[in-house]
Coordinates of C-alpha atoms in Angstrom, one line a residue:
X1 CA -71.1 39.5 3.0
X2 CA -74.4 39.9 4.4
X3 CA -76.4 38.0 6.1
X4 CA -79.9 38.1 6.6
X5 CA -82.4 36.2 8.9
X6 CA -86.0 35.2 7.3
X7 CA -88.9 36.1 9.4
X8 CA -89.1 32.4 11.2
X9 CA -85.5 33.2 12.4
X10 CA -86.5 36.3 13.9
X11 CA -89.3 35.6 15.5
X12 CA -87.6 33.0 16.7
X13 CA -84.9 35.1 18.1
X14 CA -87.7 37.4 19.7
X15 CA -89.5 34.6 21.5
X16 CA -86.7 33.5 23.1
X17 CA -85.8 37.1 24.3
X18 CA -89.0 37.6 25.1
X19 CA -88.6 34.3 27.2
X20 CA -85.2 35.2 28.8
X21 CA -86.5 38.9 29.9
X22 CA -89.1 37.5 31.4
X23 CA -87.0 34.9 33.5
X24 CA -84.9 37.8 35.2
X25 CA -81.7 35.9 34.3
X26 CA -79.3 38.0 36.4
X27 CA -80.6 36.6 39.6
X28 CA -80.4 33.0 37.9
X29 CA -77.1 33.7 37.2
X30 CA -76.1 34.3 40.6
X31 CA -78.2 32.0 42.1
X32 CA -76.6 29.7 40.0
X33 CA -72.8 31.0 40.7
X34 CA -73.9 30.4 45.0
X35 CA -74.7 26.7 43.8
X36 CA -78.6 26.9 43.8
X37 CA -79.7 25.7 40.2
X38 CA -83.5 26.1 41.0
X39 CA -84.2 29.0 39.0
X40 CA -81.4 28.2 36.4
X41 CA -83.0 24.7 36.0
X42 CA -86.2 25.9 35.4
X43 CA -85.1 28.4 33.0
X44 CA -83.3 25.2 31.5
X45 CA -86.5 23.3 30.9
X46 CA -88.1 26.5 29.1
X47 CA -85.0 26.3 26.9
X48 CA -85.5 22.6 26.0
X49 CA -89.5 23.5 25.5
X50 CA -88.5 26.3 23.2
X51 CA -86.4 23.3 21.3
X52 CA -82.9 25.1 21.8
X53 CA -81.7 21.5 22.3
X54 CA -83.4 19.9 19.8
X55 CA -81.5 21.6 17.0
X56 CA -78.6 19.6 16.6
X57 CA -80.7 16.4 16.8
X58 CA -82.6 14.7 13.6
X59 CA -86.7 14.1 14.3
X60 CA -85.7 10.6 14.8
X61 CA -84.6 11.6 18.1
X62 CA -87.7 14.2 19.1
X63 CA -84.8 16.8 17.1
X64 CA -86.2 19.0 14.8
X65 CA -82.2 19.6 13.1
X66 CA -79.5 19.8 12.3
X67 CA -80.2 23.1 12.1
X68 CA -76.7 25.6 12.8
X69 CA -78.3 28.7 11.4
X70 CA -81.2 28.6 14.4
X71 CA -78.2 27.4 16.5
X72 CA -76.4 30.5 15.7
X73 CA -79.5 32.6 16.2
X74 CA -80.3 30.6 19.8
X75 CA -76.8 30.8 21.3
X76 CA -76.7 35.0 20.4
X77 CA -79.7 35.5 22.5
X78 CA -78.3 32.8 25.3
X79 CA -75.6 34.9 25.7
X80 CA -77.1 38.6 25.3
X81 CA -79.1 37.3 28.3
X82 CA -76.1 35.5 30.1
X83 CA -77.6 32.5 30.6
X84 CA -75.6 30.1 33.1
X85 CA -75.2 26.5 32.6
X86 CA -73.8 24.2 30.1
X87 CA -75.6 25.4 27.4
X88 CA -72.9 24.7 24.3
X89 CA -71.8 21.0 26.3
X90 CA -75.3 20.4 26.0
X91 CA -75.9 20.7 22.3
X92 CA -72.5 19.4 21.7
X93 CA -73.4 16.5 23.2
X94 CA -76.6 16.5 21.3
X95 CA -74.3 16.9 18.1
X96 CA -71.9 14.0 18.6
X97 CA -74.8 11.5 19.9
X98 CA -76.5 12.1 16.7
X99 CA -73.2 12.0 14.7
X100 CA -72.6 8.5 16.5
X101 CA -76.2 7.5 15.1
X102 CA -75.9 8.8 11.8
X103 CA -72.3 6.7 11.5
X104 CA -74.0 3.1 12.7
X105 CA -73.8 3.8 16.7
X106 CA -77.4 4.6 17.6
X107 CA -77.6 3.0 21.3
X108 CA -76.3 5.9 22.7
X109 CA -78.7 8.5 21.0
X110 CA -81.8 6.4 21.5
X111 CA -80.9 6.2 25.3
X112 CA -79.5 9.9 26.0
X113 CA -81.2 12.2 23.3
X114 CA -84.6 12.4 24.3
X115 CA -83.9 13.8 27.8
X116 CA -81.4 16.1 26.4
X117 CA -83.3 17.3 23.5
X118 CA -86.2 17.7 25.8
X119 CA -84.3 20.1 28.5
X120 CA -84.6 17.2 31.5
X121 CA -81.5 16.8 31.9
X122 CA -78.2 18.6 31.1
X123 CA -74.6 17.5 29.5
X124 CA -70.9 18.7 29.7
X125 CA -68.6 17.3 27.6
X126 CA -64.7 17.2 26.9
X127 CA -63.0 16.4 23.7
X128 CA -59.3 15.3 22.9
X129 CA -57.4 14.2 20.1
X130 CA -59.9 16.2 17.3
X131 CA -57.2 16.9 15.5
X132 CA -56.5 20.3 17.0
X133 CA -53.1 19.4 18.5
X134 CA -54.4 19.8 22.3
X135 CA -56.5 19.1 24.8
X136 CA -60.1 20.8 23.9
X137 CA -62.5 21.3 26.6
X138 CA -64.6 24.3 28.2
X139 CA -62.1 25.1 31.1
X140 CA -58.2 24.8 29.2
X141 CA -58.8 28.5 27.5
X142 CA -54.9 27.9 26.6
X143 CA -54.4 26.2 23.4
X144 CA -51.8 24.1 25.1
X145 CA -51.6 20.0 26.0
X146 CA -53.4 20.1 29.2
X147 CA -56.0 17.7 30.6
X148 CA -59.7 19.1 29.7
X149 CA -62.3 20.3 32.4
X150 CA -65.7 19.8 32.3
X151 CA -68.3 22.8 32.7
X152 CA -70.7 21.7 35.9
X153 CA -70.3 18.4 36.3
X154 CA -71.9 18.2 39.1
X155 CA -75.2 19.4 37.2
X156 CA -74.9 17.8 34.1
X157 CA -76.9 14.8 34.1
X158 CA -74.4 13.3 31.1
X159 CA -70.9 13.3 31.4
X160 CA -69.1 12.6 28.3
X161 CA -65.5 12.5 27.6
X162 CA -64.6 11.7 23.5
X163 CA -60.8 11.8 22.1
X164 CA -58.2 9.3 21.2
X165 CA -60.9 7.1 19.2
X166 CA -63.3 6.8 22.3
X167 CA -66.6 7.9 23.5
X168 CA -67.1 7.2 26.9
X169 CA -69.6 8.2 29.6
X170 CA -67.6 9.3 32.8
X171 CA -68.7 7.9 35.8
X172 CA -68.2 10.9 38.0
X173 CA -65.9 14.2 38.5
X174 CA -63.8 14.5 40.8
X175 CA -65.0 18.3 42.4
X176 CA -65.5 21.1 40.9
X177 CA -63.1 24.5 41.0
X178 CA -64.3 28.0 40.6
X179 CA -63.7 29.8 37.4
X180 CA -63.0 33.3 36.0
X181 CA -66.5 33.7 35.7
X182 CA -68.1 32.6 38.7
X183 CA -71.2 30.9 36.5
X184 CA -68.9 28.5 35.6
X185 CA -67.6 25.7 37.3
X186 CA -64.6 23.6 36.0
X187 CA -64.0 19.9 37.2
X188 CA -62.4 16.8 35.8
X189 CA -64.4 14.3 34.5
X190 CA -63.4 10.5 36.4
X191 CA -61.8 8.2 33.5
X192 CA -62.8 4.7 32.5
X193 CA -66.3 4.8 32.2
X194 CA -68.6 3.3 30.1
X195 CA -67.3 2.4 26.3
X196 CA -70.4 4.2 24.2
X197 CA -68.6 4.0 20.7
X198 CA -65.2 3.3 19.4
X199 CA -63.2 3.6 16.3
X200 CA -63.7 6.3 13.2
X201 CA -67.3 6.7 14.0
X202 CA -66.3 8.0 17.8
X203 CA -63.5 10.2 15.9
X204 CA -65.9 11.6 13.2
X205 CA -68.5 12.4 16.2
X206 CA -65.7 14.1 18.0
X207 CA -65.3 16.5 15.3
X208 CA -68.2 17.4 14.7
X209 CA -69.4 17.7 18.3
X210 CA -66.4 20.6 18.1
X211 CA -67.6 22.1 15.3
X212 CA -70.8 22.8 16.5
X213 CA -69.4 23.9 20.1
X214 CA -67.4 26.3 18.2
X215 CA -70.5 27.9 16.5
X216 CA -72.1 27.6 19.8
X217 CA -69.7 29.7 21.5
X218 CA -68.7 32.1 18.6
X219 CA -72.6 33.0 18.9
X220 CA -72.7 33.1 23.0
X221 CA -69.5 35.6 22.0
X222 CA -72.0 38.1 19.8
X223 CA -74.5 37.7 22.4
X224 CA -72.6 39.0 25.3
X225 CA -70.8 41.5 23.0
X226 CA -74.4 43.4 22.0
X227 CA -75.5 43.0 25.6
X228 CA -72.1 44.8 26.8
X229 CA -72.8 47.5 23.7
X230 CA -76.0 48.1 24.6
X231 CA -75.4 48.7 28.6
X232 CA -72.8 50.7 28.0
X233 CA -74.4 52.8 25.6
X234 CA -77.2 53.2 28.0
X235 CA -75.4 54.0 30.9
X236 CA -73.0 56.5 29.0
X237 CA -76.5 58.8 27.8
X238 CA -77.8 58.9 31.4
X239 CA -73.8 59.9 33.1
X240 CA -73.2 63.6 33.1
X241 CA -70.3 65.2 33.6
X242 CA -69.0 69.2 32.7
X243 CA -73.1 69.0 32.8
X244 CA -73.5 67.2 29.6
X245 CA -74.1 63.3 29.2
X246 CA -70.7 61.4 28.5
X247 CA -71.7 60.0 25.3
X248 CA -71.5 63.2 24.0
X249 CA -67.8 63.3 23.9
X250 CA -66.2 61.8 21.0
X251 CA -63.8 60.1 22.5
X252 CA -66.6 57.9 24.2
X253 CA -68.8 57.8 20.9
X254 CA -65.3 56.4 18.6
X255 CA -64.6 53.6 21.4
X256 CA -68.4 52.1 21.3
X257 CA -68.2 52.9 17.6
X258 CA -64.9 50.5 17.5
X259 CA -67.0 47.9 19.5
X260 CA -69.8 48.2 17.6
X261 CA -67.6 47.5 14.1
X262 CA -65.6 44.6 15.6
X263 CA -69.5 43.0 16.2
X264 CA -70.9 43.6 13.3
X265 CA -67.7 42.5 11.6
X266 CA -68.3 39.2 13.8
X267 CA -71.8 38.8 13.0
X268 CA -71.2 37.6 9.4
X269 CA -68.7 35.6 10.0
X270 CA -70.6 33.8 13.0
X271 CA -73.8 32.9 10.4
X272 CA -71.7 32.1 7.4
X273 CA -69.8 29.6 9.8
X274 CA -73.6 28.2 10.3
X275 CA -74.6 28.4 6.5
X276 CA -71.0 26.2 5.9
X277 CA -71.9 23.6 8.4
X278 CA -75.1 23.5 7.0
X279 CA -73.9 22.9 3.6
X280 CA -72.0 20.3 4.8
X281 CA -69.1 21.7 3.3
X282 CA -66.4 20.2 5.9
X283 CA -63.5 22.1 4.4
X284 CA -64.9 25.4 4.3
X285 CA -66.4 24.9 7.5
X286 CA -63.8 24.0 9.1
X287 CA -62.1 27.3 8.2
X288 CA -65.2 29.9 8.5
X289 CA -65.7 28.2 12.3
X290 CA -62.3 28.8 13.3
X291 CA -62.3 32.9 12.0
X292 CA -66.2 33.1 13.6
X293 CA -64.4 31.7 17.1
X294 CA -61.7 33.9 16.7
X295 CA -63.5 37.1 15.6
X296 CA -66.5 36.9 18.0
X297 CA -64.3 36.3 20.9
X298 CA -61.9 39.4 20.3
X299 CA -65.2 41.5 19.8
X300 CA -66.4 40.4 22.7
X301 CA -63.4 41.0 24.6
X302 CA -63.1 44.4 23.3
X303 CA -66.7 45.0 24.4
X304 CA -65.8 44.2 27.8
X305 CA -62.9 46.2 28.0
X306 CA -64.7 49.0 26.4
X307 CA -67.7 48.6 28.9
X308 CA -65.3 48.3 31.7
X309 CA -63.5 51.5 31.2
X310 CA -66.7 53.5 30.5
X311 CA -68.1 52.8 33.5
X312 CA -66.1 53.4 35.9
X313 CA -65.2 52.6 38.9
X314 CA -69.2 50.7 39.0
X315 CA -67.8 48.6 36.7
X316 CA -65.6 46.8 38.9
X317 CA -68.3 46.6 41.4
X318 CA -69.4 42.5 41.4
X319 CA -72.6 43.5 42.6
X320 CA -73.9 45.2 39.6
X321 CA -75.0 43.4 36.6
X322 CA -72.3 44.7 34.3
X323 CA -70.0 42.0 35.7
X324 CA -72.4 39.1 34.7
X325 CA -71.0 39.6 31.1
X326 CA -67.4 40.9 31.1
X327 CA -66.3 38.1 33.1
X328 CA -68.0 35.7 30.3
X329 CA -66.7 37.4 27.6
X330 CA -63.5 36.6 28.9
X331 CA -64.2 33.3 29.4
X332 CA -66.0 32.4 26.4
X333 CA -63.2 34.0 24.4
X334 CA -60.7 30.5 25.7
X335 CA -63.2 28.3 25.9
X336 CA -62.7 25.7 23.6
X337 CA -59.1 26.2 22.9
X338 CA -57.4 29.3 23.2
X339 CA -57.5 31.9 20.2
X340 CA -54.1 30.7 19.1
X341 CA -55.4 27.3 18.2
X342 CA -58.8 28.3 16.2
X343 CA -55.9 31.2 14.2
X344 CA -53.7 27.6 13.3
X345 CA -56.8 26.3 11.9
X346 CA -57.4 29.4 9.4
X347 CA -54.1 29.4 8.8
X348 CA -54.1 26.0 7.4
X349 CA -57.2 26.5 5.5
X350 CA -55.6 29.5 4.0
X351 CA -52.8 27.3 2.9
X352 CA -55.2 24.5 1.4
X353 CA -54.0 22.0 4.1

């Protein structure tokens, strides 16, 4: 199946590239990995200007969504750029304070959206009891019953903590750990804070704020995935050996050709994940999330493994911007629950359950 983006799409898509090039995102990046979040933060308010954030919100709540499809198309470019920061928490966040609206809970959407929508202030967010039969959250990457972690707590102007028929707004974290990827740090959230919602309406908003961190991160997946492609393809025309460039060899041109199959493979199922949660077709979205989760995150990781070996020995050097986005493809690729989880889930569907 194909899918095609109309021309509002793309040039949104190009704006925000334009944007993100612009911003020199690399040195935000590590900036942001040393602890100084002024340049991130900045590029964070340009994000909420550009209305990334807003696209999981209705107008009600200065939103202009729900809108997956630009979702999809925002989060690809968030991650060809490697932005840092809680970027999927955040429109998570956005998803399950509207949900909580829509269902009769609007307090905590009239107080927390327009900030968030807005790019003011960020969110991280951790989920359990969704139905996935573990602990969901940005740092567990395992698929097994272990507490969540919460991506930069100690940025995140929201900290939010939904599972076992709650949604509660955690009163701190207590400290933050260093990750795989050094962008992101992992913490968890203080219990017993403040009762937001209760009941099926704080279940229903839990789901869906999963769904869409799902799409989110599927999308960060192709994003980082083209941006390893397109490096490595790059580097591979300008290396010479036997006094030819190294791309030349077919051995090098059928490994990016693999990586560049396993994306484009991806890329469908990543959109048609959107159009289905669009549609509000729960079922079937439920099932084209989990194989765009799965999918983009193996393409990605190949990508990463493919860029790793073609480079080199630079590869492995920290200090050159390869590293930026290998160590997020491999992070990205758990987050959320492991791969084993979101396969369960397309399993089921499979089997009509």
């Amino acid at each position: 199946m194909r899918f095609l983006l109309d021309d509002e799409q793309r040039d949104f898509a190009r704006s925000l590239d334009g944007m993100l090039t612009a911003a020199d995102i690399p040195r935000a990046a590590r900036d942001w990995a040393a602890g100084e979040h002024a340049s991130g933060l900045a590029v964070w308010r340009r994000l909420g200007e550009a209305g990334v954030f807003g696209l999981a919100a209705p107008e009600e709540y200065e939103g202009v969504g729900p809108l997956p499809v630009e979702t999809a198309v925002a989060f690809v470019e968030l991650g060809r750029h490697a932005v840092p920061g809680p970027t999927v928490e955040t429109v998570a966040a956005v998803a399950l304070l509207s949900r909580l609206a829509e269902l009769g809970v609007p307090e905590p959407a009239k107080r927390f959206l327009p900030a968030l929508v807005g790019g003011r202030v960020s969110a991280t967010l951790t989920l359990t009891g969704t139905g996935t039969g573990t602990g969901t959250g940005t740092g567990t990457g395992t698929g097994t019953n272990t507490e969540p972690l919460a991506l930069d707590a100690d940025t995140a102007g929201v900290l939010l903590a939904a599972g076992d028929g709650e949604v509660r707004l955690a009163p701190g974290h207590a400290g933050t750990r260093a990750s795989l990827d050094p962008t992101r740090r992992l913490g968890r959230l203080l219990p017993d804070g403040e009762l937001l919602a209760s009941g099926q309406p704080a279940d229903a908003a839990a789901r869906w704020a999963l769904d869409w961190a799902a799409l989110a991160t599927a999308a960060q997946c192709l994003g980082v995935g083209y941006a390893l492609l397109d490096r490595t393809v790059a580097y591979v025309k300008g290396r010479t050996q036997f006094g030819v460039p190294v791309g030349s060899f077919q051995a090098v041109k059928h490994r990016l050709a693999d990586v560049l199959v396993g994306l484009e493979f991806a890329r469908p199922l990543v959109f048609g994940a959107a159009v289905s949660l669009r549609n509000g077709n729960r079922a079937a979205a439920r099932v084209d999330l989990a194989a765009a989760k799965v999918t983009a995150g193996d393409a990605a990781h190949h990508a990463a493994r493919a860029a790793l070996q073609l480079h080199g020995a630079l590869g492995y050097t920290a200090e050159y911007d390869l590293s930026l986005w290998l160590l997020k493809a491999r992070a990205l690729r758990g987050a959320w629950g492991g791969a084993g989880m979101w396969r369960g889930r397309v399993v089921e569907g499979a089997g009509g359950s």
